[in-house]
Coordinates of C-alpha atoms in Angstrom, one line a residue:
M166 CA 118.5 116.2 46.2
P167 CA 122.2 115.7 46.9
H168 CA 123.5 112.1 46.8
V169 CA 122.8 110.2 50.0
S170 CA 126.2 109.0 51.2
G171 CA 126.6 105.5 52.4
S172 CA 129.3 103.0 52.6
S173 CA 129.1 100.1 50.2
R174 CA 129.3 97.7 53.1
L175 CA 126.4 99.3 54.9
S176 CA 124.4 99.6 51.7
S177 CA 124.9 96.0 50.9
R178 CA 124.0 94.9 54.5
L179 CA 120.8 97.0 54.7
R180 CA 119.6 96.6 51.2
Q181 CA 120.6 93.0 50.7
P182 CA 121.2 91.6 54.2
P183 CA 122.5 88.1 54.7
A184 CA 120.0 85.3 54.3
S185 CA 120.2 84.5 58.0
V186 CA 119.1 88.0 58.8
R187 CA 116.6 88.7 56.0
A188 CA 114.9 85.3 56.1
G189 CA 111.2 85.9 56.5
A190 CA 111.7 89.6 57.0
E191 CA 110.3 90.7 53.6
R192 CA 106.8 89.8 54.6
V193 CA 107.1 91.9 57.8
I194 CA 109.4 94.8 57.2
P195 CA 108.5 97.3 54.5
D196 CA 111.2 98.3 52.1
V197 CA 110.9 101.9 53.4
L198 CA 112.2 100.9 56.8
W199 CA 115.3 99.4 55.3
A200 CA 115.8 102.7 53.5
V201 CA 115.2 104.7 56.7
T202 CA 117.7 102.7 58.6
A203 CA 120.3 103.2 55.9
L204 CA 119.6 107.0 55.8
L205 CA 119.8 107.2 59.6
R206 CA 123.1 105.6 59.7
D207 CA 124.6 107.4 56.7
R208 CA 123.4 110.9 57.3
I209 CA 121.8 111.3 60.7
L210 CA 123.1 109.2 63.5
R211 CA 125.9 110.1 65.8
F212 CA 127.4 106.6 66.1
D213 CA 131.0 105.3 66.2
P214 CA 131.3 101.6 65.3
Q215 CA 134.6 101.5 67.1
A216 CA 132.8 102.4 70.4
P217 CA 129.2 101.1 70.2
L218 CA 128.6 102.2 73.9
W219 CA 129.9 105.7 73.6
P220 CA 127.8 107.7 76.2
D221 CA 126.8 110.5 73.8
R222 CA 125.9 108.2 70.9
D223 CA 122.5 108.4 69.3
R224 CA 120.3 105.5 70.3
L225 CA 118.6 103.4 67.6
V226 CA 116.3 100.8 68.9
V227 CA 113.4 98.7 67.5
S228 CA 110.1 97.9 69.2
S229 CA 109.4 94.3 68.1
P230 CA 111.3 91.0 67.4
S231 CA 109.9 91.3 63.9
L232 CA 112.0 94.4 63.4
L233 CA 115.2 92.9 64.7
P234 CA 116.5 92.1 61.2
L235 CA 116.9 95.9 60.8
R236 CA 119.0 96.2 63.9
S237 CA 120.8 93.0 63.2
A238 CA 121.8 94.2 59.7
F239 CA 123.0 97.4 61.3
A240 CA 125.1 95.6 63.9
L241 CA 126.5 93.2 61.3
A242 CA 127.4 96.1 59.1
E243 CA 129.0 98.3 61.7
T244 CA 130.2 96.1 64.5
A245 CA 131.0 92.5 65.2
P246 CA 128.4 89.8 64.9
P247 CA 125.8 90.0 67.7
S248 CA 126.8 86.7 69.2
S249 CA 130.3 88.0 69.9
L250 CA 129.3 91.3 71.4
P251 CA 129.4 91.9 75.2
R252 CA 126.1 91.4 77.0
S253 CA 125.8 95.1 77.7
T254 CA 126.2 95.9 74.0
Q255 CA 123.6 93.3 73.0
D256 CA 121.2 94.9 75.5
E257 CA 121.7 98.3 73.9
L258 CA 121.2 96.9 70.4
F259 CA 118.2 94.6 71.0
G260 CA 116.9 95.4 74.5
L261 CA 113.6 97.1 73.7
A262 CA 112.3 94.3 71.4
G263 CA 111.5 92.1 74.3
G264 CA 108.5 94.1 75.5
L265 CA 104.8 93.8 74.7
P266 CA 103.4 96.1 72.0
G267 CA 103.6 99.7 73.1
Q268 CA 106.2 99.2 75.8
A269 CA 109.0 100.3 73.5
I270 CA 107.3 103.7 73.0
A271 CA 107.3 104.2 76.8
A272 CA 110.9 103.0 77.1
A273 CA 112.2 105.2 74.3
S274 CA 110.5 108.1 76.0
G275 CA 112.4 107.2 79.1
M276 CA 115.7 107.2 77.2
A277 CA 114.9 110.6 75.8
L278 CA 114.0 111.8 79.3
A279 CA 117.3 110.5 80.6
E280 CA 119.1 112.6 77.9
Q281 CA 117.2 115.6 78.9
L282 CA 117.9 115.3 82.6
L283 CA 121.6 114.5 82.1
A284 CA 122.0 117.5 79.8
R285 CA 120.3 119.7 82.4
R286 CA 122.9 118.6 84.9
F287 CA 126.1 118.3 82.8
G288 CA 125.4 120.6 79.9
R289 CA 125.1 120.0 76.1
S290 CA 128.9 119.7 75.8
L291 CA 128.7 116.2 77.3
V292 CA 125.1 115.2 76.6
D293 CA 123.7 116.0 73.2
H294 CA 122.1 113.0 71.5
R295 CA 118.8 111.6 70.3
T296 CA 116.7 108.5 70.6
W297 CA 115.3 106.9 67.4
L298 CA 112.7 104.2 67.6
L299 CA 111.6 102.1 64.6
A300 CA 108.1 100.8 65.6
L301 CA 105.1 99.0 64.3
P302 CA 101.8 100.8 63.7
G303 CA 100.2 98.5 66.4
D304 CA 102.6 100.0 69.0
L305 CA 100.9 103.4 68.6
E306 CA 97.4 102.0 69.3
T307 CA 98.1 100.5 72.7
G308 CA 97.1 102.2 76.0
V309 CA 100.6 102.3 77.3
A310 CA 101.9 104.1 74.2
L311 CA 99.2 106.7 74.4
E312 CA 99.9 107.3 78.0
A313 CA 103.6 107.6 77.2
A314 CA 102.8 110.0 74.4
V315 CA 101.1 112.3 76.9
L316 CA 104.1 112.2 79.3
A317 CA 106.6 112.7 76.4
G318 CA 104.6 115.8 75.3
R319 CA 104.3 117.1 78.9
F320 CA 108.0 116.7 79.5
R321 CA 108.8 118.2 76.0
L322 CA 111.1 115.3 75.0
E323 CA 112.2 117.0 71.7
R324 CA 115.1 114.5 71.3
L325 CA 112.7 111.6 70.8
A326 CA 111.7 110.4 67.3
V327 CA 109.4 107.4 66.5
I328 CA 109.3 106.1 62.9
V329 CA 106.6 103.7 61.6
A330 CA 105.6 102.5 58.2
S331 CA 101.9 103.0 57.3
P332 CA 99.9 99.7 56.8
D333 CA 99.2 98.6 53.3
A334 CA 96.1 100.0 51.6
A335 CA 94.7 96.4 51.6
F336 CA 93.9 96.8 55.3
P337 CA 91.7 99.8 55.6
A338 CA 90.6 99.1 59.2
T339 CA 94.2 99.1 60.3
R340 CA 94.9 102.3 58.5
E341 CA 91.8 103.9 60.3
D342 CA 93.1 102.7 63.7
L343 CA 96.5 104.3 62.9
T344 CA 94.8 107.6 61.9
R345 CA 93.0 107.8 65.2
A346 CA 96.2 107.0 67.1
L347 CA 98.0 109.7 65.2
D348 CA 95.3 112.3 66.1
R349 CA 95.6 111.4 69.8
I350 CA 99.4 111.6 69.8
E351 CA 99.4 114.9 67.9
A352 CA 97.0 116.3 70.5
S353 CA 99.5 115.2 73.2
G354 CA 102.0 117.7 72.0
W355 CA 103.9 115.8 69.3
S356 CA 105.0 116.8 65.8
V357 CA 103.4 114.3 63.5
R358 CA 104.6 114.1 59.8
R359 CA 103.9 111.8 56.9
T360 CA 106.1 111.2 53.9
S361 CA 106.2 109.0 50.8
G362 CA 108.1 105.8 51.0
D363 CA 109.3 105.9 47.4
D364 CA 110.8 109.4 47.3
P365 CA 114.4 109.5 48.8
E366 CA 114.5 113.3 48.8
A367 CA 111.2 113.6 50.8
L368 CA 112.3 110.9 53.1
M369 CA 115.6 112.6 53.8
N370 CA 113.9 116.0 54.3
A371 CA 111.6 114.4 56.8
L372 CA 114.4 112.9 58.8
T373 CA 116.3 116.2 58.7
G374 CA 113.2 118.0 59.9
I375 CA 113.0 115.9 62.9
R376 CA 116.3 117.2 64.2
R377 CA 114.8 120.8 64.0
A378 CA 111.6 119.9 65.9
R379 CA 111.0 121.3 69.3
K380 CA 108.6 118.5 70.2
P381 CA 108.6 114.7 70.3
S382 CA 108.4 113.6 66.7
L383 CA 106.5 110.9 64.9
L384 CA 107.2 110.1 61.3
V385 CA 104.8 107.9 59.3
C386 CA 106.2 106.5 56.1
D387 CA 103.5 105.6 53.5
P388 CA 104.3 102.6 51.4
G389 CA 105.7 103.5 48.0
K390 CA 104.5 102.2 44.7
T391 CA 108.0 101.5 43.4
P392 CA 111.1 100.2 45.3
I393 CA 113.2 103.1 46.7
V394 CA 116.7 103.4 45.4
L395 CA 119.4 105.1 47.5
P396 CA 122.6 106.3 45.9
S397 CA 125.7 104.7 47.3
E398 CA 128.8 106.8 47.9
P399 CA 131.8 106.6 50.3
M400 CA 130.6 107.6 53.8
V401 CA 132.4 110.2 55.9
P402 CA 132.9 108.8 59.4
R403 CA 131.1 111.7 61.1
G404 CA 130.4 109.6 64.2
Q405 CA 134.1 108.9 64.8
A406 CA 134.9 112.6 64.5
A407 CA 132.1 113.6 66.8
R408 CA 133.3 111.1 69.4
R409 CA 136.9 112.4 69.3
T410 CA 135.7 116.0 69.7
W411 CA 133.5 114.8 72.6
L412 CA 136.4 113.1 74.3
R413 CA 138.4 116.3 74.3
R414 CA 135.5 118.2 75.9
L415 CA 135.1 115.4 78.5
N416 CA 138.8 115.7 79.5
Q417 CA 138.4 119.4 80.2
H418 CA 135.0 119.2 81.9
A419 CA 134.8 120.2 85.5
Q420 CA 132.4 117.3 86.3
R421 CA 134.3 114.6 84.4
A422 CA 134.8 112.3 87.4
E423 CA 131.1 112.5 88.4
F424 CA 129.9 111.9 84.9
E425 CA 132.1 108.9 84.4
R426 CA 131.0 107.5 87.8
I427 CA 127.3 107.5 87.0
M428 CA 127.7 106.3 83.4
D429 CA 129.8 103.4 84.7
G430 CA 127.1 102.6 87.2
R431 CA 129.4 103.0 90.2
T432 CA 127.9 104.0 93.5
I433 CA 129.2 106.7 95.7
P434 CA 131.6 105.7 98.5
R435 CA 130.2 104.9 102.0
L436 CA 126.6 105.2 100.7
E437 CA 125.1 102.8 103.1
E438 CA 126.9 104.3 106.1
D439 CA 125.8 107.8 105.1
F440 CA 122.2 106.6 104.5
L441 CA 122.0 105.1 108.0
R442 CA 123.5 108.2 109.5
L443 CA 121.0 110.6 107.8
W444 CA 118.2 108.2 108.4
R445 CA 118.8 108.3 112.2
M446 CA 119.1 112.1 112.1
K447 CA 115.7 112.6 110.4
P448 CA 112.6 113.1 112.6
H449 CA 110.8 109.7 112.8
D450 CA 107.1 110.0 113.6
E451 CA 106.3 107.8 116.6
Q452 CA 102.6 108.1 116.3
E453 CA 100.9 104.8 115.4
D454 CA 98.4 105.9 112.8
E455 CA 97.5 104.1 109.7
T456 CA 100.0 105.8 107.4
A457 CA 103.0 105.6 109.8
L458 CA 104.7 102.9 107.9
V459 CA 104.0 104.6 104.6
Q460 CA 105.6 107.8 105.8
E461 CA 108.6 105.9 107.0
G462 CA 109.1 104.4 103.6
L463 CA 108.8 107.7 101.8
L464 CA 111.2 109.2 104.3
G465 CA 113.7 106.5 103.3
Q466 CA 113.2 107.6 99.7
A467 CA 113.8 111.2 100.6
T468 CA 117.0 110.2 102.5
L469 CA 118.3 108.3 99.5
A470 CA 117.5 111.3 97.2
D471 CA 119.7 113.5 99.4
L472 CA 122.6 111.2 98.8
L473 CA 122.2 110.0 95.2
P474 CA 122.1 112.8 92.6
E475 CA 121.4 110.2 89.9
L476 CA 118.1 109.2 91.6
V477 CA 115.0 110.2 89.5
S478 CA 111.6 110.0 91.3
L479 CA 108.4 109.5 89.4
I480 CA 105.0 109.6 91.0
G481 CA 101.9 107.7 89.7
G482 CA 98.5 107.7 91.2
A483 CA 96.7 110.5 93.1
E484 CA 97.3 109.1 96.6
A485 CA 101.0 108.6 96.2
A486 CA 101.3 112.2 94.9
S487 CA 99.5 113.6 97.9
L488 CA 101.7 111.6 100.3
L489 CA 104.9 112.8 98.6
G490 CA 103.7 116.4 98.2
A491 CA 104.3 118.8 95.3
P492 CA 106.9 117.9 92.7
T493 CA 110.3 119.5 93.4
K494 CA 113.1 120.3 91.1
T495 CA 116.7 120.9 92.4
S496 CA 120.1 120.9 90.8
H497 CA 120.6 117.3 91.7
H498 CA 117.2 115.7 92.1
T499 CA 114.0 115.8 90.1
T500 CA 110.6 114.5 91.0
L501 CA 108.1 114.1 88.1
T502 CA 104.4 113.5 88.4
C503 CA 102.9 111.0 86.0
G504 CA 99.3 110.9 87.3
P505 CA 97.2 107.8 86.8
R506 CA 99.6 106.5 84.1
E507 CA 101.5 103.9 86.1
P508 CA 102.1 101.6 83.1
A509 CA 103.7 104.3 81.1
M510 CA 105.6 105.5 84.2
V511 CA 107.3 102.2 84.7
G512 CA 107.9 102.0 81.0
L513 CA 109.7 105.4 81.2
M514 CA 111.7 103.9 84.2
N515 CA 112.8 101.1 81.9
G516 CA 114.1 103.6 79.4
L517 CA 115.9 105.6 82.1
A518 CA 117.6 102.3 83.2
L519 CA 118.5 101.3 79.7
H520 CA 120.0 104.6 78.9
G521 CA 122.4 104.5 81.8
G522 CA 123.6 107.2 84.3
L523 CA 120.3 107.4 86.3
L524 CA 118.5 105.3 88.9
P525 CA 114.7 105.5 88.5
C526 CA 112.4 105.2 91.5
G527 CA 108.6 105.2 91.0
T528 CA 105.9 105.5 93.6
A529 CA 102.3 104.2 92.9
P530 CA 99.4 102.4 94.7
L531 CA 99.7 98.6 95.0
S532 CA 96.4 98.3 93.2
S533 CA 98.2 99.4 90.1
A534 CA 100.5 96.4 90.1
D535 CA 98.5 94.5 87.6
R536 CA 98.6 97.5 85.1
M537 CA 102.4 97.9 85.7
R538 CA 103.1 94.2 85.4
P539 CA 104.2 94.2 81.6
A540 CA 106.7 96.9 82.3
L541 CA 108.0 95.3 85.5
R542 CA 108.3 92.0 83.6
F543 CA 110.3 93.7 80.9
A544 CA 112.7 95.1 83.6
S545 CA 113.0 91.6 85.0
L546 CA 113.6 90.1 81.6
A547 CA 116.3 92.7 80.8
R548 CA 117.6 92.5 84.4
K549 CA 117.6 96.3 84.7
R550 CA 117.8 97.9 88.1
L551 CA 115.0 100.1 89.1
L552 CA 113.1 100.9 92.3
C553 CA 109.4 100.8 92.8
V554 CA 107.5 101.9 96.0
L555 CA 104.0 100.5 96.1
V556 CA 101.6 101.8 98.7
E557 CA 98.9 99.4 99.9
D558 CA 95.4 100.9 99.4
S559 CA 93.5 102.4 102.3
P560 CA 90.2 100.6 103.0
D561 CA 88.7 104.1 103.5
A562 CA 89.6 105.2 100.0
A563 CA 87.6 105.0 96.9
S564 CA 89.5 101.9 95.9
A565 CA 88.4 100.0 99.0
L566 CA 86.6 97.5 96.7
W567 CA 89.9 96.6 95.1
Q568 CA 91.8 95.2 98.0
Q569 CA 95.0 93.4 97.2
V570 CA 94.9 89.6 97.5
E571 CA 97.1 88.1 94.8
Q572 CA 99.4 91.0 94.0
L573 CA 102.1 90.1 96.5
A574 CA 102.2 86.4 95.3
S575 CA 102.3 87.4 91.7
L576 CA 105.1 89.8 92.2
R577 CA 107.1 87.3 94.2
A578 CA 106.7 84.8 91.4
M579 CA 108.4 87.1 88.9
P580 CA 112.0 86.0 88.1
H581 CA 114.8 88.5 89.1
L582 CA 112.4 90.7 91.0
A583 CA 113.0 91.4 94.7
L584 CA 110.0 92.3 96.8
F585 CA 110.4 93.9 100.2
R586 CA 107.5 94.2 102.7
P587 CA 108.9 95.9 105.8
A588 CA 107.2 96.0 109.1
N589 CA 109.0 98.8 111.0
A590 CA 111.5 101.6 110.7
E591 CA 114.5 99.3 110.9
E592 CA 113.1 97.0 108.2
V593 CA 112.3 100.1 106.0
A594 CA 116.0 101.2 106.2
A595 CA 117.1 97.6 105.4
A596 CA 114.7 97.4 102.5
W597 CA 116.1 100.5 100.9
L598 CA 119.7 99.3 101.3
G599 CA 118.7 95.8 100.0
A600 CA 117.0 97.3 97.0
L601 CA 120.2 99.3 96.2
R602 CA 122.3 96.1 96.4
W603 CA 119.9 94.1 94.3
S604 CA 121.3 94.2 90.8
D605 CA 119.6 91.3 89.1
G606 CA 116.4 93.2 88.2
P607 CA 113.8 95.5 89.7
S608 CA 113.2 96.0 93.4
V609 CA 109.7 96.6 94.8
I610 CA 109.1 97.9 98.3
V611 CA 105.5 97.4 99.5
L612 CA 104.4 99.7 102.3
G613 CA 101.4 98.5 104.2
R614 CA 98.8 100.2 106.5
N615 CA 99.3 100.0 110.2
L616 CA 97.0 98.3 112.7
S617 CA 95.9 100.5 115.6
E618 CA 96.9 97.9 118.1
Q619 CA 100.5 97.9 116.8
T620 CA 103.0 98.6 119.6
D621 CA 106.7 99.4 119.6
A622 CA 106.7 98.9 115.8
F623 CA 108.8 101.9 115.0
S624 CA 111.6 101.5 117.5
F625 CA 114.9 102.2 115.6
P626 CA 118.4 101.6 116.9
S627 CA 120.0 104.7 118.2
S628 CA 123.5 105.9 117.2
R629 CA 125.1 103.1 119.3
A630 CA 127.2 100.5 117.6
R631 CA 125.2 98.3 115.2
R632 CA 124.3 94.9 116.5
T633 CA 126.3 91.9 115.3
A634 CA 123.3 89.5 115.0
R635 CA 121.9 89.0 111.5
G636 CA 118.7 90.8 111.0
P637 CA 116.5 92.4 108.3
E638 CA 119.3 92.7 105.9
C639 CA 119.1 88.9 105.5
G640 CA 115.5 89.0 104.3
G641 CA 114.3 86.9 107.3
Y642 CA 115.3 86.9 111.0
V643 CA 114.0 86.0 114.4
L644 CA 112.4 89.1 115.8
E645 CA 111.4 87.6 119.1
E646 CA 112.7 84.2 120.3
A647 CA 110.6 81.8 122.3
T648 CA 110.9 82.0 126.1
G649 CA 113.9 79.9 127.1
G650 CA 115.6 80.0 123.8
A651 CA 115.3 78.4 120.4
G652 CA 115.5 74.9 121.9
R653 CA 112.3 75.6 123.8
R654 CA 110.1 76.6 120.8
N655 CA 106.7 75.1 120.5
V656 CA 105.7 77.0 117.4
T657 CA 107.1 79.6 115.0
L658 CA 105.0 82.5 113.9
I659 CA 106.1 84.0 110.5
A660 CA 104.8 87.3 109.2
S661 CA 105.7 90.3 107.0
G662 CA 104.7 93.9 107.0
P663 CA 101.9 95.1 109.4
E664 CA 100.9 91.5 110.1
L665 CA 104.0 91.3 112.2
S666 CA 102.1 93.1 115.0
V667 CA 99.4 90.4 114.8
A668 CA 102.1 87.8 115.3
R669 CA 103.6 89.6 118.3
Q670 CA 100.2 90.0 120.0
A671 CA 99.5 86.3 119.3
R672 CA 102.8 85.4 120.9
A673 CA 101.9 87.2 124.1
M674 CA 98.5 85.5 124.2
L675 CA 100.0 82.1 123.6
A676 CA 102.5 82.7 126.4
A677 CA 99.6 83.0 128.8
D678 CA 98.5 79.5 127.8
G679 CA 102.0 78.1 128.3
I680 CA 102.9 77.9 124.6
R681 CA 106.4 79.2 123.7
A682 CA 106.3 80.9 120.3
A683 CA 109.0 82.6 118.3
V684 CA 108.2 85.5 115.9
V685 CA 110.0 85.5 112.6
S686 CA 109.9 88.5 110.3
L687 CA 110.2 87.6 106.6
P688 CA 110.3 90.9 104.7
C689 CA 112.1 89.7 101.6
W690 CA 111.9 86.1 100.3
E691 CA 114.6 86.6 97.6
L692 CA 117.2 87.7 100.1
F693 CA 116.3 85.0 102.6
T694 CA 116.6 82.4 99.9
R695 CA 120.2 83.5 99.3
Q696 CA 121.2 82.8 102.9
D697 CA 122.9 79.6 103.8
R698 CA 120.8 76.6 104.7
T699 CA 122.0 76.5 108.3
Y700 CA 120.8 80.1 108.9
R701 CA 117.4 79.5 107.3
D702 CA 116.8 76.4 109.3
A703 CA 117.8 78.2 112.5
V704 CA 115.4 81.0 111.8
L705 CA 112.4 78.9 110.8
G706 CA 113.0 76.2 113.4
T707 CA 111.9 72.6 113.4
Q708 CA 108.6 73.0 115.2
P709 CA 105.2 73.7 113.4
R710 CA 105.2 77.0 111.5
V711 CA 102.2 79.4 111.2
A712 CA 102.5 82.1 108.5
I713 CA 100.4 85.3 108.7
E714 CA 99.8 87.7 105.8
A715 CA 96.7 89.6 104.7
A716 CA 96.9 88.3 101.2
S717 CA 96.9 85.0 99.3
G718 CA 98.9 82.1 100.7
F719 CA 100.3 81.1 97.3
G720 CA 104.0 80.4 97.7
W721 CA 104.1 80.3 101.5
E722 CA 104.2 76.5 101.4
R723 CA 107.9 76.7 100.7
W724 CA 108.5 78.3 104.2
I725 CA 105.8 76.5 106.4
G726 CA 106.2 73.0 104.9
E727 CA 103.6 70.3 105.0
R728 CA 103.0 70.7 108.8
G729 CA 102.4 74.4 108.6
V730 CA 99.4 76.6 108.6
F731 CA 98.8 79.8 106.6
I732 CA 96.4 82.5 107.9
G733 CA 95.4 85.0 105.3
T734 CA 92.8 85.6 102.7
E735 CA 91.8 84.3 99.3
E736 CA 88.9 86.6 98.8
F737 CA 88.5 90.4 98.3
G738 CA 87.7 92.2 101.5
M739 CA 85.3 95.1 101.9
A740 CA 85.5 97.1 105.1
S741 CA 85.8 100.7 106.3
G742 CA 89.1 100.9 108.2
V743 CA 92.2 98.8 108.5
D744 CA 91.2 96.9 111.7
P745 CA 87.7 95.9 110.4
L746 CA 89.3 94.8 107.1
Y747 CA 91.7 92.5 109.0
Q748 CA 88.9 91.2 111.0
S749 CA 86.9 90.4 107.9
F750 CA 90.1 88.6 106.6
G751 CA 90.3 86.6 109.8
V752 CA 93.8 87.9 110.4
T753 CA 93.6 88.6 114.1
P754 CA 95.6 87.5 117.2
T755 CA 92.6 85.4 118.4
V756 CA 92.4 83.6 115.1
V757 CA 96.1 82.9 115.1
C758 CA 96.0 81.5 118.6
A759 CA 93.1 79.2 117.7
H760 CA 95.0 77.9 114.7
V761 CA 98.1 77.3 116.8
H762 CA 96.2 75.3 119.4
A763 CA 94.6 73.2 116.6
C764 CA 98.0 72.7 114.9
L765 CA 99.7 71.6 118.2
N766 CA 96.8 69.3 119.0
R767 CA 97.2 67.6 115.6
E768 CA 101.0 67.3 116.2
S769 CA 100.4 65.8 119.6
R770 CA 97.9 63.2 118.3
A771 CA 100.2 62.4 115.3
G772 CA 103.1 62.0 117.7
Q773 CA 101.1 59.6 120.0
T774 CA 99.9 57.6 117.0
G775 CA 103.3 57.6 115.5
G776 CA 104.9 56.5 118.7
A777 CA 102.5 53.6 119.2
Q778 CA 102.9 52.5 115.5
S779 CA 106.7 52.7 116.0
L780 CA 106.5 50.4 119.1
R781 CA 104.3 47.9 117.3
S782 CA 106.6 47.9 114.3
Q783 CA 109.6 47.5 116.5
G784 CA 107.9 44.5 118.3
R785 CA 107.2 42.9 114.9
R786 CA 110.8 43.3 113.8
M787 CA 112.0 41.9 117.1
R788 CA 109.7 38.8 116.8
A789 CA 110.8 38.3 113.2
T790 CA 114.4 38.2 114.1
T791 CA 114.1 36.1 117.3
P792 CA 115.3 32.5 116.8
S793 CA 112.6 29.8 117.1

């Protein structure tokens, strides 16, 4: 074997890292992974330490905090200390370690998918790199990792390599679990290899062979019986030379401006104006069937895809796939079907976002939210922008026994995640634009099922000048004011999604009883929270508030206050059809009116009692201060 080149600085860092880095790592990280990291950097990786975020660099990431010493030693050897690096660089170096076991497999697959899609668009002269993941054996045994392995094999992500160290022979059960996982991964279309951890030549040949593979690669390094010794020689800065050559190609590339735009994360000019223009030109279905709102939401996604070539659509779940139709592949937009692998789908979306240059958008049933939660939480933790469209389940479908109750509340409770639940076409357009503006983390657009009684729900402003009043773009707004104006309100009805039609019908019924009600739409709590206090108070009003949502009321107390009433459900519903389901939930205009009457009666009694107590207290104060 020829000598394995490596700078003395890198060798010392990786073989004998600083005490602050290596402390406690010997018990967790096998020696072979330290050697693999050194070989990758010395002989394999395309990496320029002078430009750690060079777009065509090889990505080297780890799957667990326990493996961070490897990446930290790499960073300390080749760049500045991690604490002094920019936030974006730290995300690149350590980002994948924050996920639960198996999430890094899916995210690394997404990074390799991003490389494939960008190379298809810009050519190998600008995009020609690999993704290397150092993982733990337990990562391979998780469900999300096996799902991601299937998708990586289906998409033929040949630029993906996962490297693990085999468990010690003292743990036979763990080794058996790993063997079963390897069999499943190899059956998914991967190239699986094993090599000895104490043979530098075999290790180097295995790493070199990965670059020749035409499949996703998995390398298992068996523990060696003796410590591995790597020769140390002056390193040739191949990464710097590769980057200089790449920069020359970039300067001569016909699509240089577009490539730099998407890699910098800059949006196209006048995107919002063009979106609204195309949106109004598209045929909007005026029929009020159950899926009308769902179709409007998917139409918004199609409109966005026409404008943003960096948008990548992924479809999870059978129903979402049937609504979107067959996958399409054009020069600027790709739709990929992931099937019932929603956890891996969102994991791939995390990798697409971490890689840069692409905006992932996934569509799945809302009932999959619990399975997608770890990946969504990772996106929120990393504050990476991705879009999710979740379609509420049909009561007539096979999943009718799994009706959503707590999903909305749990998603709203996730930090840095913005949830949009639009009620009509105008709110759908505002939701897509709001999701594009939301840069703190993932955005989730929930599309509900329409009630048959819904009226005028899909009216959309014509091409006339946009109104000046603040509306859906604020996350909450007054849809219908009380008769006589805000000062004449008796009650405020607050709703989101399809339940807005229930609030509107209840308003009409209350008007017949002489009760003046305002209807407030609250499609996005996160955006509404960011509005000024004066605006929020004007929208919600000072009178009793009644919130309506066919889900759990957890969290609604922040909007309705102590005097308010929530009408929803805390139980799973079972019914055939949307209207019967809402009736079983007790979310109907008649029930809303009954609660409003009861609430106002309590207010009236409390006011009378409070007034009498106030007069008595005032009399006592007057007697106490009267001179004798």
